[in-house]
Amino acid sequence: MTTDPLLLMGEVDAATSRLLRTAASFDTADLAAASLLPGWTRGHVLAHVARNADGFVNLLTAARTGAALPMYASLDARTADIEAGSSRPPAAHLDDLRRTADLFSEAVAAMPADAWAATVQARKGPWPAALLVWGRLREIEVHHLDLAADYRATDWSETFAHRLLREAASHHGMRPTPPSMVLRLDGSEHEVVIGERVDAPIVAGPAPDLAAWLIGRADGAPLSVTPDGPLPTPPEWI
């Protein structure tokens, strides 16, 4: 998948449209139902996706203007905003999702070319502005899965799944004691190695299933392990 933020905006727009269709299908009871995230309802997930767009607008503005704008005012404020928005009626969730998606698109369009070279202060530390559009796409696609609706990792594009897989593998590999495993993509000789290759189990399957399992969004049922045995346990993902 391209790293060009402007080219990636087409993927963001398509992912946003898919998420909006799912959100539009929810009634009040659906929104109050549990999501895949412990302690969060679907309403919490949608409120988070909207507030995440606001946070990315702040980072894009910081990159464009040089202002010291954090993604969120504070972690407590982020949590409070999600909680406050979680129980809104369906129409309010849809309006918020549409409005904040539009603001994100406008902030991307306002970026001069040289601003993409900036570094901004994201929630977990410094981050290249050039990766903000990828970050927003990742948030939309992963949290769409978290809604526990009719959307699966197999609905992700192959290019998105491949990039997410490599990113998650790199994240896990930087742990002080990473779990050793070799990830083998179906229909490909390509492998992704985490930790030490020697004696590491080989986990094989389609890229979307591997990626979803590696970030803790799937149980890995479609995957195979060689030698036979249980799947390794991936560390917690960001």
mmCIF file of C-alpha atoms in Angstrom:
data_model
loop_
_atom_site.group_PDB
_atom_site.id
_atom_site.type_symbol
_atom_site.label_atom_id
_atom_site.label_comp_id
_atom_site.label_asym_id
_atom_site.label_seq_id
_atom_site.Cartn_x
_atom_site.Cartn_y
_atom_site.Cartn_z
ATOM 1 C CA MET A 1 0.000 0.000 0.000
ATOM 2 C CA THR A 2 1.305 3.439 -0.913
ATOM 3 C CA THR A 3 2.648 5.707 1.825
ATOM 4 C CA ASP A 4 1.669 8.830 -0.131
ATOM 5 C CA PRO A 5 -0.918 10.534 2.115
ATOM 6 C CA LEU A 6 -2.811 12.124 -0.760
ATOM 7 C CA LEU A 7 -3.115 8.859 -2.671
ATOM 8 C CA LEU A 8 -4.225 7.107 0.527
ATOM 9 C CA MET A 9 -7.141 9.511 0.940
ATOM 10 C CA GLY A 10 -9.093 7.514 -1.628
ATOM 11 C CA GLU A 11 -8.770 4.495 0.677
ATOM 12 C CA VAL A 12 -9.824 6.608 3.672
ATOM 13 C CA ASP A 13 -12.908 7.875 1.852
ATOM 14 C CA ALA A 14 -13.924 4.350 0.824
ATOM 15 C CA ALA A 15 -13.366 2.981 4.337
ATOM 16 C CA THR A 16 -15.352 5.861 5.818
ATOM 17 C CA SER A 17 -18.259 5.164 3.497
ATOM 18 C CA ARG A 18 -18.286 1.511 4.540
ATOM 19 C CA LEU A 19 -18.211 2.458 8.208
ATOM 20 C CA LEU A 20 -21.056 4.944 7.751
ATOM 21 C CA ARG A 21 -23.198 2.278 6.087
ATOM 22 C CA THR A 22 -22.667 -0.008 9.055
ATOM 23 C CA ALA A 23 -23.360 2.776 11.565
ATOM 24 C CA ALA A 24 -26.549 3.734 9.693
ATOM 25 C CA SER A 25 -27.867 0.204 10.223
ATOM 26 C CA PHE A 26 -27.733 0.489 14.039
ATOM 27 C CA ASP A 27 -30.719 1.359 16.193
ATOM 28 C CA THR A 28 -30.483 2.393 19.842
ATOM 29 C CA ALA A 29 -30.332 -1.198 21.075
ATOM 30 C CA ASP A 30 -27.604 -2.050 18.561
ATOM 31 C CA LEU A 31 -25.493 0.861 19.765
ATOM 32 C CA ALA A 32 -25.815 -0.285 23.373
ATOM 33 C CA ALA A 33 -24.647 -3.812 22.505
ATOM 34 C CA ALA A 34 -21.123 -4.939 23.308
ATOM 35 C CA SER A 35 -18.307 -4.359 20.841
ATOM 36 C CA LEU A 36 -15.191 -6.495 20.508
ATOM 37 C CA LEU A 37 -13.380 -4.127 22.882
ATOM 38 C CA PRO A 38 -13.740 -5.039 26.567
ATOM 39 C CA GLY A 39 -15.969 -2.573 28.402
ATOM 40 C CA TRP A 40 -16.978 -0.681 25.274
ATOM 41 C CA THR A 41 -20.313 -0.707 23.516
ATOM 42 C CA ARG A 42 -20.670 -0.038 19.823
ATOM 43 C CA GLY A 43 -21.558 3.514 20.824
ATOM 44 C CA HIS A 44 -18.171 3.856 22.525
ATOM 45 C CA VAL A 45 -16.413 2.654 19.374
ATOM 46 C CA LEU A 46 -18.246 5.120 17.124
ATOM 47 C CA ALA A 47 -17.640 7.981 19.553
ATOM 48 C CA HIS A 48 -13.947 7.068 19.597
ATOM 49 C CA VAL A 49 -13.726 7.023 15.795
ATOM 50 C CA ALA A 50 -15.221 10.523 15.670
ATOM 51 C CA ARG A 51 -12.947 11.883 18.406
ATOM 52 C CA ASN A 52 -9.993 10.236 16.697
ATOM 53 C CA ALA A 53 -10.770 12.279 13.578
ATOM 54 C CA ASP A 54 -10.726 15.432 15.714
ATOM 55 C CA GLY A 55 -7.371 14.347 17.122
ATOM 56 C CA PHE A 56 -5.901 13.813 13.679
ATOM 57 C CA VAL A 57 -7.178 17.231 12.586
ATOM 58 C CA ASN A 58 -5.241 18.697 15.526
ATOM 59 C CA LEU A 59 -2.080 16.908 14.383
ATOM 60 C CA LEU A 60 -2.506 17.997 10.772
ATOM 61 C CA THR A 61 -3.011 21.575 11.959
ATOM 62 C CA ALA A 62 0.155 21.317 14.060
ATOM 63 C CA ALA A 63 2.104 20.050 11.045
ATOM 64 C CA ARG A 64 0.739 22.812 8.820
ATOM 65 C CA THR A 65 1.140 25.735 11.229
ATOM 66 C CA GLY A 66 3.957 24.686 13.534
ATOM 67 C CA ALA A 67 1.707 25.152 16.570
ATOM 68 C CA ALA A 68 2.312 22.807 19.507
ATOM 69 C CA LEU A 69 -1.055 21.087 19.301
ATOM 70 C CA PRO A 70 -1.363 17.669 20.941
ATOM 71 C CA MET A 71 -3.700 15.038 19.547
ATOM 72 C CA TYR A 72 -5.935 15.254 22.637
ATOM 73 C CA ALA A 73 -6.063 17.834 25.431
ATOM 74 C CA SER A 74 -5.301 14.974 27.837
ATOM 75 C CA LEU A 75 -5.934 11.244 28.155
ATOM 76 C CA ASP A 76 -8.597 11.985 30.774
ATOM 77 C CA ALA A 77 -10.351 14.382 28.392
ATOM 78 C CA ARG A 78 -10.187 11.783 25.619
ATOM 79 C CA THR A 79 -11.788 9.166 27.854
ATOM 80 C CA ALA A 80 -14.460 11.590 29.064
ATOM 81 C CA ASP A 81 -15.376 12.657 25.534
ATOM 82 C CA ILE A 82 -15.775 9.051 24.388
ATOM 83 C CA GLU A 83 -17.879 8.191 27.409
ATOM 84 C CA ALA A 84 -20.071 11.274 26.974
ATOM 85 C CA GLY A 85 -20.695 10.500 23.314
ATOM 86 C CA SER A 86 -21.242 6.775 23.632
ATOM 87 C CA SER A 87 -24.948 6.876 24.548
ATOM 88 C CA ARG A 88 -26.115 9.340 21.910
ATOM 89 C CA PRO A 89 -28.989 8.400 19.606
ATOM 90 C CA PRO A 90 -28.159 6.865 16.205
ATOM 91 C CA ALA A 91 -28.698 10.063 14.228
ATOM 92 C CA ALA A 92 -26.291 11.975 16.461
ATOM 93 C CA HIS A 93 -23.584 9.349 15.968
ATOM 94 C CA LEU A 94 -24.004 9.504 12.193
ATOM 95 C CA ASP A 95 -23.900 13.288 12.125
ATOM 96 C CA ASP A 96 -20.750 13.314 14.246
ATOM 97 C CA LEU A 97 -19.023 10.687 12.115
ATOM 98 C CA ARG A 98 -19.840 12.527 8.889
ATOM 99 C CA ARG A 99 -18.869 15.953 10.257
ATOM 100 C CA THR A 100 -15.526 14.846 11.651
ATOM 101 C CA ALA A 101 -14.682 12.825 8.535
ATOM 102 C CA ASP A 102 -15.273 15.956 6.459
ATOM 103 C CA LEU A 103 -13.068 18.011 8.789
ATOM 104 C CA PHE A 104 -10.296 15.454 8.442
ATOM 105 C CA SER A 105 -10.542 15.563 4.639
ATOM 106 C CA GLU A 106 -10.430 19.368 4.693
ATOM 107 C CA ALA A 107 -7.372 19.340 6.957
ATOM 108 C CA VAL A 108 -5.557 16.961 4.597
ATOM 109 C CA ALA A 109 -6.445 19.126 1.594
ATOM 110 C CA ALA A 110 -5.080 22.208 3.391
ATOM 111 C CA MET A 111 -1.625 20.652 3.912
ATOM 112 C CA PRO A 112 1.148 22.235 1.806
ATOM 113 C CA ALA A 113 3.653 19.744 0.436
ATOM 114 C CA ASP A 114 6.445 20.667 2.848
ATOM 115 C CA ALA A 115 4.219 20.221 5.915
ATOM 116 C CA TRP A 116 4.155 16.443 5.400
ATOM 117 C CA ALA A 117 7.820 16.377 6.473
ATOM 118 C CA ALA A 118 6.926 17.619 9.975
ATOM 119 C CA THR A 119 6.907 15.527 13.139
ATOM 120 C CA VAL A 120 3.889 15.843 15.417
ATOM 121 C CA GLN A 121 3.090 14.767 18.975
ATOM 122 C CA ALA A 122 0.667 11.849 18.744
ATOM 123 C CA ARG A 123 -0.927 10.102 21.716
ATOM 124 C CA LYS A 124 2.018 7.749 22.206
ATOM 125 C CA GLY A 125 4.833 10.044 21.175
ATOM 126 C CA PRO A 126 6.375 11.740 18.123
ATOM 127 C CA TRP A 127 5.003 10.654 14.764
ATOM 128 C CA PRO A 128 5.773 11.655 11.149
ATOM 129 C CA ALA A 129 3.004 13.792 9.688
ATOM 130 C CA ALA A 130 3.352 11.789 6.465
ATOM 131 C CA LEU A 131 1.862 8.771 8.288
ATOM 132 C CA LEU A 132 -1.233 10.540 9.622
ATOM 133 C CA VAL A 133 -3.462 9.501 6.731
ATOM 134 C CA TRP A 134 -2.350 5.887 7.113
ATOM 135 C CA GLY A 135 -3.067 6.190 10.838
ATOM 136 C CA ARG A 136 -6.596 7.374 10.169
ATOM 137 C CA LEU A 137 -7.214 4.560 7.670
ATOM 138 C CA ARG A 138 -5.978 2.030 10.206
ATOM 139 C CA GLU A 139 -8.293 3.429 12.891
ATOM 140 C CA ILE A 140 -11.341 3.236 10.636
ATOM 141 C CA GLU A 141 -10.679 -0.270 9.343
ATOM 142 C CA VAL A 142 -9.736 -1.846 12.680
ATOM 143 C CA HIS A 143 -12.543 -0.204 14.642
ATOM 144 C CA HIS A 144 -15.055 -1.167 11.956
ATOM 145 C CA LEU A 145 -14.110 -4.719 12.867
ATOM 146 C CA ASP A 146 -14.577 -3.868 16.555
ATOM 147 C CA LEU A 147 -18.244 -3.042 15.949
ATOM 148 C CA ALA A 148 -18.954 -6.786 15.793
ATOM 149 C CA ALA A 149 -21.267 -6.220 12.844
ATOM 150 C CA ASP A 150 -21.217 -7.701 9.360
ATOM 151 C CA TYR A 151 -17.627 -6.664 8.650
ATOM 152 C CA ARG A 152 -14.662 -9.020 8.764
ATOM 153 C CA ALA A 153 -10.921 -8.878 8.295
ATOM 154 C CA THR A 154 -11.528 -10.644 4.976
ATOM 155 C CA ASP A 155 -13.304 -7.447 3.868
ATOM 156 C CA TRP A 156 -10.024 -5.554 4.162
ATOM 157 C CA SER A 157 -8.085 -4.999 0.972
ATOM 158 C CA GLU A 158 -5.041 -7.210 0.512
ATOM 159 C CA THR A 159 -2.779 -4.160 0.448
ATOM 160 C CA PHE A 160 -4.199 -2.856 3.733
ATOM 161 C CA ALA A 161 -3.891 -6.278 5.382
ATOM 162 C CA HIS A 162 -0.287 -6.681 4.213
ATOM 163 C CA ARG A 163 0.751 -3.293 5.544
ATOM 164 C CA LEU A 164 -1.049 -3.793 8.855
ATOM 165 C CA LEU A 165 0.552 -7.229 9.203
ATOM 166 C CA ARG A 166 4.046 -5.856 8.681
ATOM 167 C CA GLU A 167 3.413 -2.935 11.029
ATOM 168 C CA ALA A 168 2.090 -5.188 13.800
ATOM 169 C CA ALA A 169 4.967 -7.637 13.319
ATOM 170 C CA SER A 170 7.473 -4.785 13.560
ATOM 171 C CA HIS A 171 5.751 -3.490 16.700
ATOM 172 C CA HIS A 172 5.839 -6.917 18.348
ATOM 173 C CA GLY A 173 9.420 -7.487 17.218
ATOM 174 C CA MET A 174 10.624 -4.403 19.080
ATOM 175 C CA ARG A 175 9.453 -5.805 22.418
ATOM 176 C CA PRO A 176 12.228 -6.614 24.922
ATOM 177 C CA THR A 177 11.366 -10.325 24.617
ATOM 178 C CA PRO A 178 9.333 -10.744 21.426
ATOM 179 C CA PRO A 179 7.540 -14.057 20.871
ATOM 180 C CA SER A 180 9.391 -15.974 18.174
ATOM 181 C CA MET A 181 7.279 -16.920 15.158
ATOM 182 C CA VAL A 182 7.431 -17.025 11.383
ATOM 183 C CA LEU A 183 4.369 -15.706 9.588
ATOM 184 C CA ARG A 184 3.846 -17.250 6.160
ATOM 185 C CA LEU A 185 1.297 -15.786 3.771
ATOM 186 C CA ASP A 186 -0.851 -18.194 1.774
ATOM 187 C CA GLY A 187 0.035 -18.350 -1.892
ATOM 188 C CA SER A 188 3.346 -16.595 -1.350
ATOM 189 C CA GLU A 189 6.907 -17.443 -0.487
ATOM 190 C CA HIS A 190 7.076 -14.247 1.549
ATOM 191 C CA GLU A 191 7.599 -14.621 5.291
ATOM 192 C CA VAL A 192 7.587 -12.187 8.183
ATOM 193 C CA VAL A 193 9.812 -13.154 11.097
ATOM 194 C CA ILE A 194 9.253 -11.989 14.662
ATOM 195 C CA GLY A 195 11.980 -12.726 17.213
ATOM 196 C CA GLU A 196 14.332 -15.616 16.459
ATOM 197 C CA ARG A 197 13.702 -17.781 13.412
ATOM 198 C CA VAL A 198 15.463 -20.870 14.816
ATOM 199 C CA ASP A 199 12.888 -23.349 16.168
ATOM 200 C CA ALA A 200 10.111 -20.748 15.835
ATOM 201 C CA PRO A 201 6.651 -22.058 14.912
ATOM 202 C CA ILE A 202 5.402 -21.222 11.431
ATOM 203 C CA VAL A 203 1.957 -19.624 11.416
ATOM 204 C CA ALA A 204 0.395 -19.665 7.955
ATOM 205 C CA GLY A 205 -2.769 -18.251 6.440
ATOM 206 C CA PRO A 206 -4.251 -15.396 4.412
ATOM 207 C CA ALA A 207 -2.843 -11.945 5.138
ATOM 208 C CA PRO A 208 -6.117 -10.519 6.547
ATOM 209 C CA ASP A 209 -6.520 -13.421 8.986
ATOM 210 C CA LEU A 210 -2.882 -13.222 10.047
ATOM 211 C CA ALA A 211 -3.120 -9.467 10.574
ATOM 212 C CA ALA A 212 -6.380 -9.633 12.548
ATOM 213 C CA TRP A 213 -4.968 -12.366 14.794
ATOM 214 C CA LEU A 214 -1.691 -10.491 15.306
ATOM 215 C CA ILE A 215 -3.510 -7.378 16.562
ATOM 216 C CA GLY A 216 -5.830 -9.328 18.840
ATOM 217 C CA ARG A 217 -8.989 -8.993 16.749
ATOM 218 C CA ALA A 218 -9.402 -12.677 15.844
ATOM 219 C CA ASP A 219 -8.756 -16.061 17.425
ATOM 220 C CA GLY A 220 -6.705 -17.312 14.492
ATOM 221 C CA ALA A 221 -9.042 -20.219 13.725
ATOM 222 C CA PRO A 222 -8.303 -20.134 9.947
ATOM 223 C CA LEU A 223 -4.540 -20.271 10.581
ATOM 224 C CA SER A 224 -2.286 -23.324 10.649
ATOM 225 C CA VAL A 225 0.740 -23.939 12.853
ATOM 226 C CA THR A 226 3.831 -25.987 12.047
ATOM 227 C CA PRO A 227 4.819 -28.024 13.969
ATOM 228 C CA ASP A 228 1.361 -28.927 15.233
ATOM 229 C CA GLY A 229 0.442 -27.187 18.434
ATOM 230 C CA PRO A 230 -1.324 -24.137 19.816
ATOM 231 C CA LEU A 231 -0.954 -20.748 18.210
ATOM 232 C CA PRO A 232 1.562 -18.462 19.893
ATOM 233 C CA THR A 233 0.062 -15.617 21.912
ATOM 234 C CA PRO A 234 0.793 -12.237 20.293
ATOM 235 C CA PRO A 235 1.631 -9.380 22.661
ATOM 236 C CA GLU A 236 -0.858 -6.569 23.171
ATOM 237 C CA TRP A 237 -1.039 -4.337 20.142
ATOM 238 C CA ILE A 238 -1.263 -0.543 20.199
#
